[in-house]
Coordinates of C-alpha atoms in Angstrom, one line a residue:
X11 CA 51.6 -80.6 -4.2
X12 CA 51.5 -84.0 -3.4
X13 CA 53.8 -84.5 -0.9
X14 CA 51.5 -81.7 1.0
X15 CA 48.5 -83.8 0.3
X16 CA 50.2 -86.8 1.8
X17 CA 51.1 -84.9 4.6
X18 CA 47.7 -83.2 5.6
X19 CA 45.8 -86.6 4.9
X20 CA 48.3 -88.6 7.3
X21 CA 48.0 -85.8 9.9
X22 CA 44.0 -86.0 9.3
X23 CA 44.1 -90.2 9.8
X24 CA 46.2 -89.1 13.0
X25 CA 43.8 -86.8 14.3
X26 CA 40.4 -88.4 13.6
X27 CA 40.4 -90.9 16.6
X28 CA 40.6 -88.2 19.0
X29 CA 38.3 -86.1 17.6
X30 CA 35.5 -89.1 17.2
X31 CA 36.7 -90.0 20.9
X32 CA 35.7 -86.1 21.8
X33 CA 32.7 -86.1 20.0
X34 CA 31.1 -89.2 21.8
X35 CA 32.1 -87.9 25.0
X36 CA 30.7 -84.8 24.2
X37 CA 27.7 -86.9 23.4
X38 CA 27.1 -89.1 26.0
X39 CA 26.4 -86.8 29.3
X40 CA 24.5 -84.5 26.8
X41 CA 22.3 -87.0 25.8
X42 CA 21.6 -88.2 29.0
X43 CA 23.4 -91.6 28.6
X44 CA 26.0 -91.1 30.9
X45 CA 25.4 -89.0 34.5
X46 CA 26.6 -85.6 34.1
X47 CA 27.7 -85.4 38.0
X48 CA 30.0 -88.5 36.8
X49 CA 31.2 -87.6 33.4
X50 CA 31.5 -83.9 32.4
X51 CA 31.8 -82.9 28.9
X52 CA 35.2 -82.0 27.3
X53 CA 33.9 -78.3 26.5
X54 CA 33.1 -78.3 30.4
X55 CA 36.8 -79.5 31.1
X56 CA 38.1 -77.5 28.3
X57 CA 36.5 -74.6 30.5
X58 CA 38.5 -75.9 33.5
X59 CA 41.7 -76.0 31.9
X60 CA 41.3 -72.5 30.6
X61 CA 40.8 -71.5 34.6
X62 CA 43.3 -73.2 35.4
X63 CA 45.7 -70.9 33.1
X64 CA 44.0 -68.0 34.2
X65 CA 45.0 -68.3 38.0
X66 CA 48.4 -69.5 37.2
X67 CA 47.3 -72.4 40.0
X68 CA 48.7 -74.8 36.7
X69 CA 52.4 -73.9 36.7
X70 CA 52.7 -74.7 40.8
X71 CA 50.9 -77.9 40.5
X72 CA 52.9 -79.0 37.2
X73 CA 55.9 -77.7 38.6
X74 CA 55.1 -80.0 41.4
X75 CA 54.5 -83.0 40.1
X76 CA 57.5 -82.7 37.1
X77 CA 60.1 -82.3 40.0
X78 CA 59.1 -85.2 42.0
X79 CA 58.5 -87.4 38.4
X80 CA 62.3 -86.3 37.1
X81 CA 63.5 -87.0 40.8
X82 CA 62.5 -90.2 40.8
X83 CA 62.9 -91.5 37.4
X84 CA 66.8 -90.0 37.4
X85 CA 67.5 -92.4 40.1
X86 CA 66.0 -95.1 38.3
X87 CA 68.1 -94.5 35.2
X88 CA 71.0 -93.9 37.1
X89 CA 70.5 -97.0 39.1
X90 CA 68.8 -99.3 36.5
X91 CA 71.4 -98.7 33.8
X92 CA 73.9 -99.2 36.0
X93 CA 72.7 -102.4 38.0
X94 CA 71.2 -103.4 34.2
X95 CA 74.9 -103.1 32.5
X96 CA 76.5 -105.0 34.9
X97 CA 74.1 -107.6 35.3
X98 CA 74.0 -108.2 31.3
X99 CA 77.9 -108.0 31.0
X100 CA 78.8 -110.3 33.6
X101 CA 76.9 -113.5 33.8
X102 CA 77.8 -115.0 36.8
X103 CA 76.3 -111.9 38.8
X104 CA 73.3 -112.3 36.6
X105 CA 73.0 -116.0 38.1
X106 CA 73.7 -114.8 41.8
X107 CA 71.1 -111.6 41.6
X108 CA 68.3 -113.1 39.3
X109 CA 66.9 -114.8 41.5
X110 CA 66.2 -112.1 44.1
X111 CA 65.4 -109.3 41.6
X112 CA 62.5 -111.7 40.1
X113 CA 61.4 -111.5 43.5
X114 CA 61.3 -108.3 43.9
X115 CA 59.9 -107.1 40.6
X116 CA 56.8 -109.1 41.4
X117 CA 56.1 -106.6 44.3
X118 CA 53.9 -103.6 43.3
X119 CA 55.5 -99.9 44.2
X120 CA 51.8 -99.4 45.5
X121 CA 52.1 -102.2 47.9
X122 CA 55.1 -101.3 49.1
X123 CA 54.3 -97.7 49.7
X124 CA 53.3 -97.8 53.6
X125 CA 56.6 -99.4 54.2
X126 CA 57.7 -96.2 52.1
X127 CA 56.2 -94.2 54.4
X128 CA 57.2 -96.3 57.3
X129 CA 60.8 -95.4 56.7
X130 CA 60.6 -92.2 54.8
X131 CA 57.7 -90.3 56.1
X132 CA 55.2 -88.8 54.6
X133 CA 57.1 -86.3 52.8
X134 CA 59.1 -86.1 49.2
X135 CA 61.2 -88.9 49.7
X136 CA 58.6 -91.3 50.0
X137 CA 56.6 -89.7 47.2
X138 CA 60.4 -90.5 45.2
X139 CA 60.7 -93.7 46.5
X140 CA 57.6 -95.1 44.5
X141 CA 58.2 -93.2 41.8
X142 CA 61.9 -94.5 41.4
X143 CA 60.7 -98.3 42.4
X144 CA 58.5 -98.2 39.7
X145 CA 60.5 -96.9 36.8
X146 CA 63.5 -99.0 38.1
X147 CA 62.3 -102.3 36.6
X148 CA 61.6 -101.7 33.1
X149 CA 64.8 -99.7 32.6
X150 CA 66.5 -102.8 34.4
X151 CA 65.3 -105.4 32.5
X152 CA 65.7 -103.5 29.3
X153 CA 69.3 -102.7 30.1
X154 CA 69.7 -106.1 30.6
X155 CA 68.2 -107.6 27.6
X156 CA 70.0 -104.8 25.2
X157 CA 73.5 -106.1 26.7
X158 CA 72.7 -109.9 26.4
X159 CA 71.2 -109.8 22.8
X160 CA 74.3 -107.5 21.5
X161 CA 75.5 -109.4 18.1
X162 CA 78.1 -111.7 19.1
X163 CA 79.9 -110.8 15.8
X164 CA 80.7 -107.7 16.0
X165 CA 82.1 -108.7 20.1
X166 CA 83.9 -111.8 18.1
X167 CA 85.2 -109.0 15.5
X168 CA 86.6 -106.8 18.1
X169 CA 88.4 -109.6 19.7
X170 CA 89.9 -111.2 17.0
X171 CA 91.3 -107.8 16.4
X172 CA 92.9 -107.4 19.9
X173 CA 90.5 -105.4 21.0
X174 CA 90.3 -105.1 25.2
X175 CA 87.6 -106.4 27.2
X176 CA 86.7 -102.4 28.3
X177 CA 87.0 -101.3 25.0
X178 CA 84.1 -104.2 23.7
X179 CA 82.3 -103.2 26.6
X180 CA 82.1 -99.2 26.0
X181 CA 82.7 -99.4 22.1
X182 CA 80.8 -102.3 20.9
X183 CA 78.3 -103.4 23.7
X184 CA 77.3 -100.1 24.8
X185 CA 76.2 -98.4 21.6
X186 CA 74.9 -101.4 20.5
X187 CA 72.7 -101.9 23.6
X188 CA 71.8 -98.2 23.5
X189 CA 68.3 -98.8 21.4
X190 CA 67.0 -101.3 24.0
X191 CA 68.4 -99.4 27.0
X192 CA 66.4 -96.0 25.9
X193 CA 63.7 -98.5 25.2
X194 CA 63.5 -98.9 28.8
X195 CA 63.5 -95.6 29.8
X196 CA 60.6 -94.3 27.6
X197 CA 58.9 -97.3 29.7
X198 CA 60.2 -96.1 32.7
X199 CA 59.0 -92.3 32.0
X200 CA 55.6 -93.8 31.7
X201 CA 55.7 -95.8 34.7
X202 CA 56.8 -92.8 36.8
X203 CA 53.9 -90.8 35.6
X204 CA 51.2 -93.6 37.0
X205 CA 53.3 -93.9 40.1
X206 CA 53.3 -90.1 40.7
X207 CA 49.5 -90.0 40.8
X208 CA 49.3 -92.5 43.6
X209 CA 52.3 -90.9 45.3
X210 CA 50.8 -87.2 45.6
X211 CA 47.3 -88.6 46.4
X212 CA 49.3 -88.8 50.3
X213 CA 50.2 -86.2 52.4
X214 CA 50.4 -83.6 49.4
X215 CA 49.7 -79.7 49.3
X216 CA 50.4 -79.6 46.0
X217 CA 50.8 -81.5 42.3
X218 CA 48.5 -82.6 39.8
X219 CA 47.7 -85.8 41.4
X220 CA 46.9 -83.7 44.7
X221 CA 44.7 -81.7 42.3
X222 CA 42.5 -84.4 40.7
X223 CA 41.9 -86.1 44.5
X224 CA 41.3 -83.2 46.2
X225 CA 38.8 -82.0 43.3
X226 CA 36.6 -85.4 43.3
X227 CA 36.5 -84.8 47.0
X228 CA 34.9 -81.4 47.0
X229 CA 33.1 -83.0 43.9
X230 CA 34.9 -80.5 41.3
X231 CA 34.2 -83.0 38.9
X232 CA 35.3 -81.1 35.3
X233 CA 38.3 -80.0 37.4
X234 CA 39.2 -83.6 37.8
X235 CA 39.2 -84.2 34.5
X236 CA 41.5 -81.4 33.7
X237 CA 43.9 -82.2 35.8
X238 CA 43.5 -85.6 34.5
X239 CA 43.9 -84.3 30.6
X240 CA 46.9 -82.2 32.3
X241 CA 48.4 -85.0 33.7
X242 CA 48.1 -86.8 30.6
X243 CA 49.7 -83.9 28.7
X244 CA 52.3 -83.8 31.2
X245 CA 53.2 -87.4 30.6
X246 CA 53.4 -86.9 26.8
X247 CA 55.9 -84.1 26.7
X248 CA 57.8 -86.2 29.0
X249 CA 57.9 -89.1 26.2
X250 CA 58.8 -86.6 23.9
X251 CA 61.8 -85.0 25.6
X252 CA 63.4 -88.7 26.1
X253 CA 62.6 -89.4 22.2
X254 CA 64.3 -87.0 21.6
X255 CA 66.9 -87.2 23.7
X256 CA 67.2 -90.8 22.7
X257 CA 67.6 -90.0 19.1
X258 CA 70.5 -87.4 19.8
X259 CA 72.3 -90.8 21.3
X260 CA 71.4 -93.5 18.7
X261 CA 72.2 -90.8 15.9
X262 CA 74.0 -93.9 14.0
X263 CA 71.1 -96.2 13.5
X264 CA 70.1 -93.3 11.2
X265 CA 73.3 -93.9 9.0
X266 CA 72.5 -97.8 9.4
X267 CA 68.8 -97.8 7.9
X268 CA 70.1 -94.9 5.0
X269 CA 73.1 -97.5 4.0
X270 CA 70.6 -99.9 3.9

């Protein structure tokens, strides 16, 4: 009985800042205090969603957007993991490279998107490009980090047991960087998710970001709004799928914490 009280109450303390945050913006173009051409009300947008459904015009724009957000943030784990791993486990690279990637990461994806477009086109590769540039750093650095601030004890313990320099590395500094590395690519997922916005807001048919330009154009303004609360939602489940996915691989930190 209690433990179902406890439960309810936490999922009520959850729940009430969004519903206060509905209810004031419920409040505030219905009152007058905002515009109503600028702000529409959620039940307005709520109405917009609901359409959205109805025509099945949704699934193409979701389907859209998820395919060019997975596109580019797979290449960003792919290549920030990678480039992160080796950079962590051998330092003189680290001192070769550092210098040019904290260069590099001081340049915005969205200022470097005409030269994207320069080389790419208009098209998906471009609309990739962005997407991957920006997820690429925080999955980097966090690589990086995870690798550098491994335990040197339990390196020294595998050593002084004759353990190989491979077998450290995939055995010891690996799982042990794993938290920080997955770290980096819930970062990245959200990253990809701002960049996709800018990225379909050029030269797209089609996507939610398409959807939510092209409706404050022709002044659709609760449509805007749900396709922002879509994209939103869309960004969400994407954090979910890679918590979850990053709990399947750091399954042992679970064992740590009940020894504990």
């Amino acid at each position: 009985m209690r433990k179902g009280f406890a439960l309810t109450r936490a999922a009520a303390d959850r729940g009430l800042a969004i519903v206060l945050f509905l209810i004031v913006w419920e409040l505030l173009p219905r009152l007058g205090l905002v515009n109503r051409a600028y702000l529409s009300p959620p039940t307005e947008v709520a109405v917009a969603v609901g359409k959205l459904f109805a025509n099945g015009a949704v699934w193409s724009h979701a389907a859209a957007s998820l395919q060019r957000s997975l596109s580019g943030l797979l290449l960003a784990i792919a290549a920030g993991t990678l480039l992160g791993l080796l950079i962590g486990w051998f330092k003189r690279l680290e001192a070769i490279v550092d210098p040019l990637l904290q260069l590099f990461r001081q340049i915005s994806a969205f200022a470097l998107f005409p030269v994207f477009i320069l080389f790419l086109g208009i098209g998906e590769a471009s609309k990739t490009a962005i997407i991957l540039w920006a997820s690429f750093w925080p999955i980097l650095l966090n690589t990086v980090s995870g690798v550098k601030h491994v335990d040197k004890l339990l390196v020294d313990s595998a050593r002084s047991m004759g353990a190989s320099r491979p077998y450290i590395f995939f055995r010891v500094v690996l799982p042990a960087a794993a938290p920080s590395i997955f770290t980096g690519i819930r970062l990245g997922g959200a990253y990809c998710i701002t960049a996709l916005v800018a990225a379909e807001m050029i030269g797209s048919s089609a996507g939610l970001g398409f959807y939510i330009l092209n409706s404050q154009e022709i002044f659709q303004i609760p449509d805007m709004y749900a396709g922002i609360i879509l994209l939103a939602f869309l960004g969400l489940a994407l954090n979910y799928a890679l918590a979850l996915i990053e709990a399947r691989f750091t399954r042992w930190r679970k064992g740590l914490s009940n020894n504990a």
